[in-house]
Short mmCIF file of C-alpha atoms and ligand atoms in Angstrom, two decimals:
data_model
loop_
_atom_site.label_atom_id
_atom_site.label_comp_id
_atom_site.label_asym_id
_atom_site.label_seq_id
_atom_site.Cartn_x
_atom_site.Cartn_y
_atom_site.Cartn_z
CA UNK A 1 -5.17 -13.99 3.63
CA UNK A 2 -3.49 -11.49 5.88
CA UNK A 3 -0.53 -11.00 3.58
CA UNK A 4 -2.85 -10.38 0.68
CA UNK A 5 -4.61 -7.67 2.60
CA UNK A 6 -1.30 -6.10 3.55
CA UNK A 7 -0.10 -6.17 -0.02
CA UNK A 8 -3.24 -4.44 -1.16
CA UNK A 9 -3.12 -1.88 1.54
CA UNK A 10 0.31 -0.52 0.78
CA UNK A 11 -0.35 1.06 -2.60
CA UNK A 12 -3.68 2.28 -1.33
CA UNK A 13 -2.01 4.10 1.51
CA UNK A 14 0.55 5.66 -0.80
CA UNK A 15 -2.01 7.12 -3.14
CA UNK A 16 -4.85 7.29 -0.66
CA UNK A 17 -3.89 10.37 1.29
CA UNK A 18 -2.92 12.25 -1.83
CA UNK A 19 -6.12 11.33 -3.66
CA UNK A 20 -8.47 12.56 -0.95
CA UNK A 21 -9.94 15.73 -2.27
CA UNK A 22 -11.78 17.79 0.26
CA UNK A 23 -14.69 19.87 -0.85
CA UNK A 24 -16.53 22.63 0.91
CA UNK A 25 -20.11 21.65 1.42
CA UNK A 26 -22.85 23.74 2.97
CA UNK A 27 -25.18 22.00 5.38
CA UNK A 28 -28.45 23.83 5.93
CA UNK A 29 -29.80 22.37 9.15
CA UNK A 30 -33.23 22.94 10.65
CA UNK A 31 -32.52 24.02 14.22
CA UNK A 32 -35.07 24.00 17.02
CA UNK A 33 -34.45 24.56 20.70
CA UNK A 34 -37.58 24.87 22.83
CA UNK A 35 -35.62 26.50 25.63
CA UNK A 36 -34.57 29.33 23.37
CA UNK A 37 -37.30 29.85 20.81
CA UNK A 38 -40.69 28.46 19.96
CA UNK A 39 -39.80 28.59 16.28
CA UNK A 40 -37.47 26.48 14.24
CA UNK A 41 -35.04 28.12 11.82
CA UNK A 42 -32.46 27.15 9.24
CA UNK A 43 -28.78 27.48 10.01
CA UNK A 44 -25.93 27.07 7.50
CA UNK A 45 -22.65 25.34 8.29
CA UNK A 46 -19.65 25.21 5.94
CA UNK A 47 -17.69 21.98 6.24
CA UNK A 48 -14.46 20.89 4.58
CA UNK A 49 -15.09 17.25 3.91
CA UNK A 50 -14.25 14.30 1.70
CA UNK A 51 -17.28 13.78 -0.54
CA UNK A 52 -16.96 10.02 -0.01
CA UNK A 53 -17.85 10.54 3.63
CA UNK A 54 -21.41 10.29 4.87
CA UNK A 55 -23.82 12.95 6.03
CA UNK A 56 -23.44 11.57 9.55
CA UNK A 57 -19.70 12.32 9.43
CA UNK A 58 -20.49 15.89 8.46
CA UNK A 59 -22.94 16.19 11.36
CA UNK A 60 -20.25 14.85 13.69
CA UNK A 61 -17.77 17.37 12.32
CA UNK A 62 -20.26 20.17 12.92
CA UNK A 63 -21.08 18.98 16.43
CA UNK A 64 -17.48 18.33 17.45
CA UNK A 65 -15.77 21.26 15.77
CA UNK A 66 -18.28 24.00 14.98
CA UNK A 67 -21.34 23.96 17.23
CA UNK A 68 -21.65 21.57 20.14
CA UNK A 69 -25.32 22.37 20.63
CA UNK A 70 -26.36 20.56 17.45
CA UNK A 71 -28.50 17.65 18.58
CA UNK A 72 -29.19 14.44 16.69
CA UNK A 73 -29.51 10.72 17.37
CA UNK A 74 -27.16 8.05 16.20
CA UNK A 75 -25.98 4.83 17.74
CA UNK A 76 -24.41 2.28 15.46
CA UNK A 77 -23.41 4.59 12.59
CA UNK A 78 -23.69 1.60 10.25
CA UNK A 79 -27.33 1.45 9.20
CA UNK A 80 -28.42 -1.16 11.74
CA UNK A 81 -29.93 0.58 14.74
CA UNK A 82 -32.27 2.97 12.93
CA UNK A 83 -31.52 5.95 15.15
CA UNK A 84 -30.65 8.57 12.60
CA UNK A 85 -33.45 8.75 10.07
CA UNK A 86 -33.78 12.36 8.91
CA UNK A 87 -34.96 14.37 5.94
CA UNK A 88 -31.91 15.03 3.80
CA UNK A 89 -32.55 17.20 0.74
CA UNK A 90 -36.25 16.62 1.28
CA UNK A 91 -36.07 12.82 1.34
CA UNK A 92 -36.09 10.55 4.34
CA UNK A 93 -32.79 8.72 4.65
CA UNK A 94 -30.36 7.43 7.24
CA UNK A 95 -27.57 9.97 7.69
CA UNK A 96 -25.15 7.08 8.22
CA UNK A 97 -25.96 5.51 4.85
CA UNK A 98 -26.03 8.63 2.70
CA UNK A 99 -22.76 9.55 0.96
CA UNK A 100 -22.24 13.26 0.48
CA UNK A 101 -21.19 12.81 -3.16
CA UNK A 102 -24.57 11.26 -3.94
CA UNK A 103 -26.69 14.22 -2.89
CA UNK A 104 -25.21 17.02 -5.05
CA UNK A 105 -22.96 18.76 -2.50
CA UNK A 106 -22.46 21.76 -4.85
CA UNK A 107 -25.76 23.04 -3.57
CA UNK A 108 -26.56 23.47 0.13
CA UNK A 109 -27.60 20.14 1.64
CA UNK A 110 -30.72 20.51 3.75
CA UNK A 111 -31.03 18.38 6.86
CA UNK A 112 -34.16 18.41 8.99
CA UNK A 113 -36.05 16.21 11.40
CA UNK A 114 -38.47 13.63 10.02
CA UNK A 115 -41.98 14.97 9.50
CA UNK A 116 -45.18 14.18 11.34
CA UNK A 117 -43.75 13.80 14.81
CA UNK A 118 -43.05 16.35 17.52
CA UNK A 119 -39.57 17.79 17.30
CA UNK A 120 -37.86 17.75 20.69
CA UNK A 121 -34.65 19.47 19.68
CA UNK A 122 -32.95 20.04 16.31
CA UNK A 123 -33.10 16.64 14.59
CA UNK A 124 -34.51 14.63 17.50
CA UNK A 125 -38.23 13.82 17.43
CA UNK A 126 -40.54 12.14 19.90
CA UNK A 127 -40.84 8.58 18.59
CA UNK A 128 -43.51 7.52 21.08
CA UNK A 129 -46.54 7.60 18.70
CA UNK A 130 -44.52 5.57 16.23
CA UNK A 131 -43.69 2.90 18.79
CA UNK A 132 -47.24 2.97 20.12
CA UNK A 133 -48.51 1.96 16.68
CA UNK A 134 -45.78 -0.69 16.55
CA UNK A 135 -46.83 -2.15 19.90
CA UNK A 136 -50.49 -2.06 18.85
CA UNK A 137 -49.95 -4.71 16.16
CA UNK A 138 -48.45 -7.14 18.68
CA UNK A 139 -45.03 -7.67 17.09
CA UNK A 140 -44.19 -10.91 18.90
CA UNK A 141 -44.73 -14.61 18.34
CA UNK A 142 -48.16 -15.84 19.44
CA UNK A 143 -48.67 -19.59 19.74
CA UNK A 144 -50.89 -22.04 21.55
CA UNK A 145 -50.24 -25.43 23.06
CA UNK A 146 -47.11 -26.70 24.70
CA UNK A 147 -43.70 -25.24 24.08
CA UNK A 148 -41.73 -27.54 21.79
CA UNK A 149 -38.56 -28.90 23.31
CA UNK A 150 -36.62 -27.97 20.21
CA UNK A 151 -36.74 -25.11 17.71
CA UNK A 152 -39.97 -24.38 15.91
CA UNK A 153 -39.14 -25.72 12.48
CA UNK A 154 -40.17 -24.09 9.23
CA UNK A 155 -39.43 -24.82 5.59
CA UNK A 156 -37.20 -22.54 3.58
CA UNK A 157 -40.20 -21.46 1.49
CA UNK A 158 -42.21 -20.60 4.58
CA UNK A 159 -39.30 -18.50 5.81
CA UNK A 160 -38.97 -16.84 2.42
CA UNK A 161 -42.60 -15.71 2.56
CA UNK A 162 -41.91 -12.93 5.06
CA UNK A 163 -38.18 -12.49 4.56
CA UNK A 164 -38.49 -8.96 3.22
CA UNK A 165 -40.29 -7.59 6.25
CA UNK A 166 -37.82 -9.05 8.75
CA UNK A 167 -35.31 -6.43 7.61
CA UNK A 168 -37.07 -3.53 9.32
CA UNK A 169 -34.89 -1.54 11.73
CA UNK A 170 -37.70 0.72 13.02
CA UNK A 171 -36.05 3.94 11.89
CA UNK A 172 -39.46 5.52 11.07
CA UNK A 173 -38.26 6.74 7.66
CA UNK A 174 -41.29 5.13 6.00
CA UNK A 175 -43.94 6.16 8.51
CA UNK A 176 -42.73 9.76 8.59
CA UNK A 177 -42.74 9.91 4.79
CA UNK A 178 -46.39 8.87 4.56
CA UNK A 179 -48.77 11.74 3.74
CA UNK A 180 -51.66 9.98 5.48
CA UNK A 181 -49.58 9.81 8.65
CA UNK A 182 -48.76 13.53 8.34
CA UNK A 183 -52.32 14.62 7.83
CA UNK A 184 -54.33 12.66 10.30
CA UNK A 185 -53.71 11.53 13.81
CA UNK A 186 -54.26 7.87 14.09
CA UNK A 187 -53.09 5.91 11.02
CA UNK A 188 -50.91 2.97 12.05
CA UNK A 189 -48.30 3.88 9.48
CA UNK A 190 -46.24 1.66 7.17
CA UNK A 191 -43.70 0.50 9.75
CA UNK A 192 -46.34 -0.99 12.04
CA UNK A 193 -47.96 -2.77 9.10
CA UNK A 194 -44.60 -4.11 7.93
CA UNK A 195 -43.99 -5.58 11.37
CA UNK A 196 -47.49 -7.05 11.48
CA UNK A 197 -46.84 -8.57 8.04
CA UNK A 198 -43.69 -10.20 9.41
CA UNK A 199 -45.82 -12.25 11.84
CA UNK A 200 -49.04 -12.60 9.84
CA UNK A 201 -47.19 -14.51 7.13
CA UNK A 202 -45.01 -16.53 9.52
CA UNK A 203 -46.16 -20.15 9.44
CA UNK A 204 -45.15 -20.64 13.10
CA UNK A 205 -47.33 -17.82 14.37
CA UNK A 206 -50.99 -18.20 15.35
CA UNK A 207 -51.93 -14.59 16.08
CA UNK A 208 -52.46 -13.63 12.44
CA UNK A 209 -56.23 -13.37 12.82
CA UNK A 210 -55.94 -10.90 15.70
CA UNK A 211 -53.43 -8.77 13.85
CA UNK A 212 -55.54 -8.74 10.70
CA UNK A 213 -58.50 -7.70 12.80
CA UNK A 214 -56.50 -4.80 14.24
CA UNK A 215 -55.37 -3.68 10.80
CA UNK A 216 -58.90 -4.02 9.38
CA UNK A 217 -59.94 -1.06 11.48
CA UNK A 218 -60.62 2.51 10.39
CA UNK A 219 -56.99 3.52 10.77
CA UNK A 220 -55.51 0.30 9.49
CA UNK A 221 -54.39 -0.75 6.04
CA UNK A 222 -57.42 0.72 4.24
CA UNK A 223 -56.10 4.21 4.79
CA UNK A 224 -53.09 3.42 2.62
CA UNK A 225 -53.30 5.39 -0.64
CA UNK A 226 -50.45 3.49 -2.33
CA UNK A 227 -48.31 6.57 -2.83
CA UNK A 228 -45.12 4.46 -2.52
CA UNK A 229 -43.40 7.14 -0.40
CA UNK A 230 -42.62 4.44 2.14
CA UNK A 231 -40.98 2.10 -0.37
CA UNK A 232 -38.87 5.00 -1.66
CA UNK A 233 -37.87 6.01 1.85
CA UNK A 234 -36.92 2.62 3.28
CA UNK A 235 -33.16 2.53 3.83
CA UNK A 236 -33.28 -1.27 3.95
CA UNK A 237 -34.97 -1.61 0.58
CA UNK A 238 -38.08 -3.27 1.98
CA UNK A 239 -40.97 -3.23 -0.48
CA UNK A 240 -43.20 -1.57 2.07
CA UNK A 241 -46.15 -0.78 -0.15
CA UNK A 242 -46.16 -4.36 -1.43
CA UNK A 243 -46.28 -5.65 2.14
CA UNK A 244 -49.24 -3.37 2.88
CA UNK A 245 -51.03 -4.62 -0.24
CA UNK A 246 -50.40 -8.21 0.82
CA UNK A 247 -52.07 -7.53 4.15
CA UNK A 248 -55.04 -6.02 2.29
CA UNK A 249 -55.24 -9.08 0.08
CA UNK A 250 -55.10 -11.36 3.11
CA UNK A 251 -58.00 -9.45 4.65
CA UNK A 252 -60.08 -9.77 1.50
CA UNK A 253 -59.35 -13.44 0.88
CA UNK A 254 -60.13 -14.15 4.51
CA UNK A 255 -63.54 -12.54 4.08
CA UNK A 256 -64.52 -14.08 0.74
CA UNK B 1 -25.82 26.39 31.50
CA UNK B 2 -28.53 26.98 34.07
CA UNK B 3 -29.91 30.29 32.81
CA UNK B 4 -30.06 31.96 29.45
CA UNK B 5 -27.81 34.79 30.63
CA UNK B 6 -24.89 32.50 31.29
CA UNK B 7 -25.51 30.16 28.39
CA UNK B 8 -23.36 30.50 25.32
CA UNK B 9 -26.29 29.91 22.98
CA UNK B 10 -26.90 33.05 21.02
CA UNK B 11 -30.47 34.16 21.30
CA UNK B 12 -32.23 35.21 18.15
CA UNK B 13 -35.22 37.47 17.49
CA UNK B 14 -38.22 35.53 18.70
CA UNK B 15 -36.33 33.95 21.56
CA UNK B 16 -36.54 36.75 24.10
CA UNK B 17 -37.85 35.69 27.46
CA UNK B 18 -37.57 31.94 27.05
CA UNK B 19 -35.25 30.15 29.40
CA UNK B 20 -35.16 27.40 31.92
CA UNK B 21 -37.53 29.28 34.18
CA UNK B 22 -39.81 30.27 31.32
CA UNK B 23 -39.61 27.58 28.66
CA UNK B 24 -41.20 28.02 25.27
CA UNK B 25 -44.63 26.38 25.00
CA UNK B 26 -44.51 22.64 24.52
CA UNK B 27 -46.21 21.42 21.37
CA UNK B 28 -48.50 18.49 22.11
CA UNK B 29 -47.53 15.30 20.32
CA UNK B 30 -50.00 15.10 17.45
CA UNK B 31 -50.55 11.38 17.41
CA UNK B 32 -50.54 10.38 21.05
CA UNK B 33 -53.26 7.88 21.90
CA UNK B 34 -55.36 9.50 24.56
CA UNK B 35 -58.77 8.90 26.08
CA UNK B 36 -60.24 10.95 23.23
CA UNK B 37 -58.73 8.70 20.59
CA UNK B 38 -61.58 7.01 18.72
CA UNK B 39 -62.03 3.43 19.85
CA UNK B 40 -61.60 0.66 17.36
CA UNK B 41 -64.82 -0.22 15.60
CA UNK B 42 -64.38 -3.87 14.60
CA UNK B 43 -66.49 -3.53 11.49
CA UNK B 44 -65.69 -4.31 7.90
CA UNK B 45 -66.89 -0.93 6.65
CA UNK B 46 -63.49 0.21 5.37
CA UNK B 47 -62.89 -3.16 3.74
CA UNK B 48 -66.16 -3.02 1.83
CA UNK B 49 -65.58 0.63 0.99
CA UNK B 50 -62.20 -0.21 -0.48
CA UNK B 51 -63.57 -3.15 -2.46
CA UNK B 52 -66.51 -1.07 -3.69
CA UNK B 53 -64.13 1.55 -5.08
CA UNK B 54 -62.29 -1.08 -7.13
CA UNK B 55 -65.34 -2.90 -8.43
CA UNK B 56 -67.46 0.17 -9.17
CA UNK B 57 -64.44 1.72 -10.87
CA UNK B 58 -64.22 -1.18 -13.33
CA UNK B 59 -67.95 -1.06 -14.10
CA UNK B 60 -67.88 2.73 -14.42
CA UNK B 61 -65.13 2.60 -17.04
CA UNK B 62 -67.50 0.66 -19.31
CA UNK B 63 -70.62 2.66 -18.45
CA UNK B 64 -69.06 6.11 -18.69
CA UNK B 65 -67.07 5.50 -21.87
CA UNK B 66 -70.17 3.98 -23.46
CA UNK B 67 -72.21 6.96 -22.33
CA UNK B 68 -69.71 9.46 -23.70
CA UNK B 69 -69.53 7.63 -27.03
CA UNK B 70 -73.28 7.58 -27.45
CA UNK B 71 -73.81 11.15 -26.33
CA UNK B 72 -70.85 12.94 -27.85
CA UNK B 73 -69.23 10.93 -30.63
CA UNK B 74 -71.45 8.51 -32.51
CA UNK B 75 -74.23 9.55 -34.83
CA UNK B 76 -73.74 13.28 -35.24
CA UNK B 77 -72.11 13.98 -31.87
CA UNK B 78 -73.37 16.47 -29.35
CA UNK B 79 -75.58 18.38 -31.78
CA UNK B 80 -78.14 15.55 -31.92
CA UNK B 81 -78.94 15.74 -28.21
CA UNK B 82 -82.33 17.20 -27.50
CA UNK B 83 -85.53 16.39 -25.66
CA UNK B 84 -86.52 13.93 -28.35
CA UNK B 85 -83.19 12.12 -28.20
CA UNK B 86 -83.40 11.65 -24.42
CA UNK B 87 -87.05 10.63 -24.61
CA UNK B 88 -86.18 8.08 -27.29
CA UNK B 89 -83.45 6.49 -25.25
CA UNK B 90 -85.44 6.36 -22.02
CA UNK B 91 -88.25 4.59 -23.80
CA UNK B 92 -86.10 1.50 -23.48
CA UNK B 93 -85.68 -0.12 -20.04
CA UNK B 94 -82.11 -1.04 -21.03
CA UNK B 95 -80.98 2.60 -21.24
CA UNK B 96 -82.97 3.49 -18.15
CA UNK B 97 -81.12 0.79 -16.24
CA UNK B 98 -77.79 1.91 -17.76
CA UNK B 99 -78.30 5.49 -16.65
CA UNK B 100 -79.64 4.50 -13.24
CA UNK B 101 -76.69 2.23 -12.48
CA UNK B 102 -74.27 4.82 -13.77
CA UNK B 103 -75.85 7.49 -11.59
CA UNK B 104 -75.72 5.43 -8.43
CA UNK B 105 -72.24 4.01 -8.94
CA UNK B 106 -70.71 7.33 -10.01
CA UNK B 107 -72.26 9.23 -7.11
CA UNK B 108 -71.31 6.67 -4.48
CA UNK B 109 -67.84 6.19 -5.96
CA UNK B 110 -67.22 9.92 -5.99
CA UNK B 111 -68.71 10.47 -2.54
CA UNK B 112 -66.64 7.69 -1.00
CA UNK B 113 -63.51 9.08 -2.66
CA UNK B 114 -64.25 12.52 -1.27
CA UNK B 115 -64.94 10.97 2.13
CA UNK B 116 -61.44 9.49 2.24
CA UNK B 117 -59.97 12.80 1.07
CA UNK B 118 -61.82 14.63 3.84
CA UNK B 119 -60.60 12.06 6.35
CA UNK B 120 -57.05 12.58 5.15
CA UNK B 121 -57.00 16.35 4.97
CA UNK B 122 -59.40 17.74 7.57
CA UNK B 123 -57.37 18.52 10.64
CA UNK B 124 -60.05 19.38 13.15
CA UNK B 125 -62.91 17.07 14.08
CA UNK B 126 -65.49 19.82 13.57
CA UNK B 127 -64.27 20.60 10.06
CA UNK B 128 -64.30 16.93 9.22
CA UNK B 129 -67.83 16.46 10.52
CA UNK B 130 -69.33 19.43 8.65
CA UNK B 131 -67.55 18.67 5.40
CA UNK B 132 -68.91 15.15 5.54
CA UNK B 133 -72.41 16.36 6.32
CA UNK B 134 -72.24 18.64 3.29
CA UNK B 135 -70.95 15.77 1.19
CA UNK B 136 -73.66 13.33 2.25
CA UNK B 137 -76.43 15.89 1.82
CA UNK B 138 -75.29 16.72 -1.70
CA UNK B 139 -74.89 13.03 -2.57
CA UNK B 140 -78.28 11.95 -1.28
CA UNK B 141 -79.98 14.91 -2.95
CA UNK B 142 -78.38 14.21 -6.34
CA UNK B 143 -79.06 10.48 -6.21
CA UNK B 144 -82.69 10.91 -5.20
CA UNK B 145 -83.36 13.64 -7.74
CA UNK B 146 -81.72 11.66 -10.54
CA UNK B 147 -83.57 8.48 -9.65
CA UNK B 148 -86.85 10.33 -9.48
CA UNK B 149 -86.32 11.84 -12.93
CA UNK B 150 -85.37 8.51 -14.50
CA UNK B 151 -88.44 6.75 -13.12
CA UNK B 152 -91.03 9.48 -13.54
CA UNK B 153 -89.85 10.79 -16.89
CA UNK B 154 -92.84 11.66 -19.06
CA UNK B 155 -92.11 12.01 -22.79
CA UNK B 156 -95.35 13.93 -23.37
CA UNK B 157 -94.58 16.62 -20.81
CA UNK B 158 -94.34 19.68 -23.13
S1 FES C 301 -26.76 5.34 13.30
FE1 FES C 301 -27.61 3.35 13.44
S2 FES C 301 -28.83 3.33 11.63
FE2 FES C 301 -27.72 5.17 11.36
#
């Protein structure tokens, strides 16, 4: 194995450095600093960068080499932690999963904070309302009776039922792309419903009724207008709108 | 770093005066759950509203397309409509029922749709309240007037 990797690496190294073609991309970033100005404004940065790099790399380059005051969140840099959801060219994406070559770098690339939440500084928003909605749907296993001495077993089909919604990384890309969430205060938002779905359809969980009751409320699933913004925005490819519809169907079949 | 004078951040037009001692106004988080947040209602109103929209929509497709065909396409089109034509149709309880159901379903379907739009788009509670009052007044007025006309229609009025 290791020799094979070495063999492969050698020609790649030889051509690799020569083949890297840097381009000059313009990043138009929405800046906001409450200690300096009450208004946000756009600022352009020119970066020499390999188009196969990601937007996050460009942000790092700007922060480390051009303007240290640029503020954004990132932790894992590999699409797992969900820290760096932002609006890139008008669409919610993870900066660490968006390649520069895929978002037409000939034109200025706009980067701004996700919508619908209070901007704290530059690209950092206050996520508290988002997590409040998440906590409100009780995203933990609820059971009754004695603890089993072994694992709680489940068939492969039962596990498959909610597999899609286990992938959520709570980046808020879906919730902050939802026009109902932008317009009115209290909608739970797609991410909270996805995480409720993950437990409602889990055969080991017994709190489904309570969660359905919570989502049956005024600001629950019935406010969804099926615009599919959330499905488009999800960096993990979760079929968010489908999950919301499944919760609606569960509510209706429970009633009738 | 402590004051704006010594900071290296370049201040732009609207920034004058803001600093650590005089920070720019904080914008309240729009979606924080506070004491004024409406309490959960624990009713099935939204569920029934949602179901009603789907079911009435299906029925309305039949009723409205049938209505348009009869009124505008078949049998000479729009030019045939007159007092006599309406009187002739409403002589039959079938067409009275058709028009009555269509009136009620279309008005409630439309009003409920507008209600959700108002809920989505009105930003202040006062605006939302008054828009909904206007909506319900107009809806109730139209439904009552229409129902009254269908039931008290007199073909010999002249
Ligand atoms: S930095 Fe962790 S998801 Fe992008």
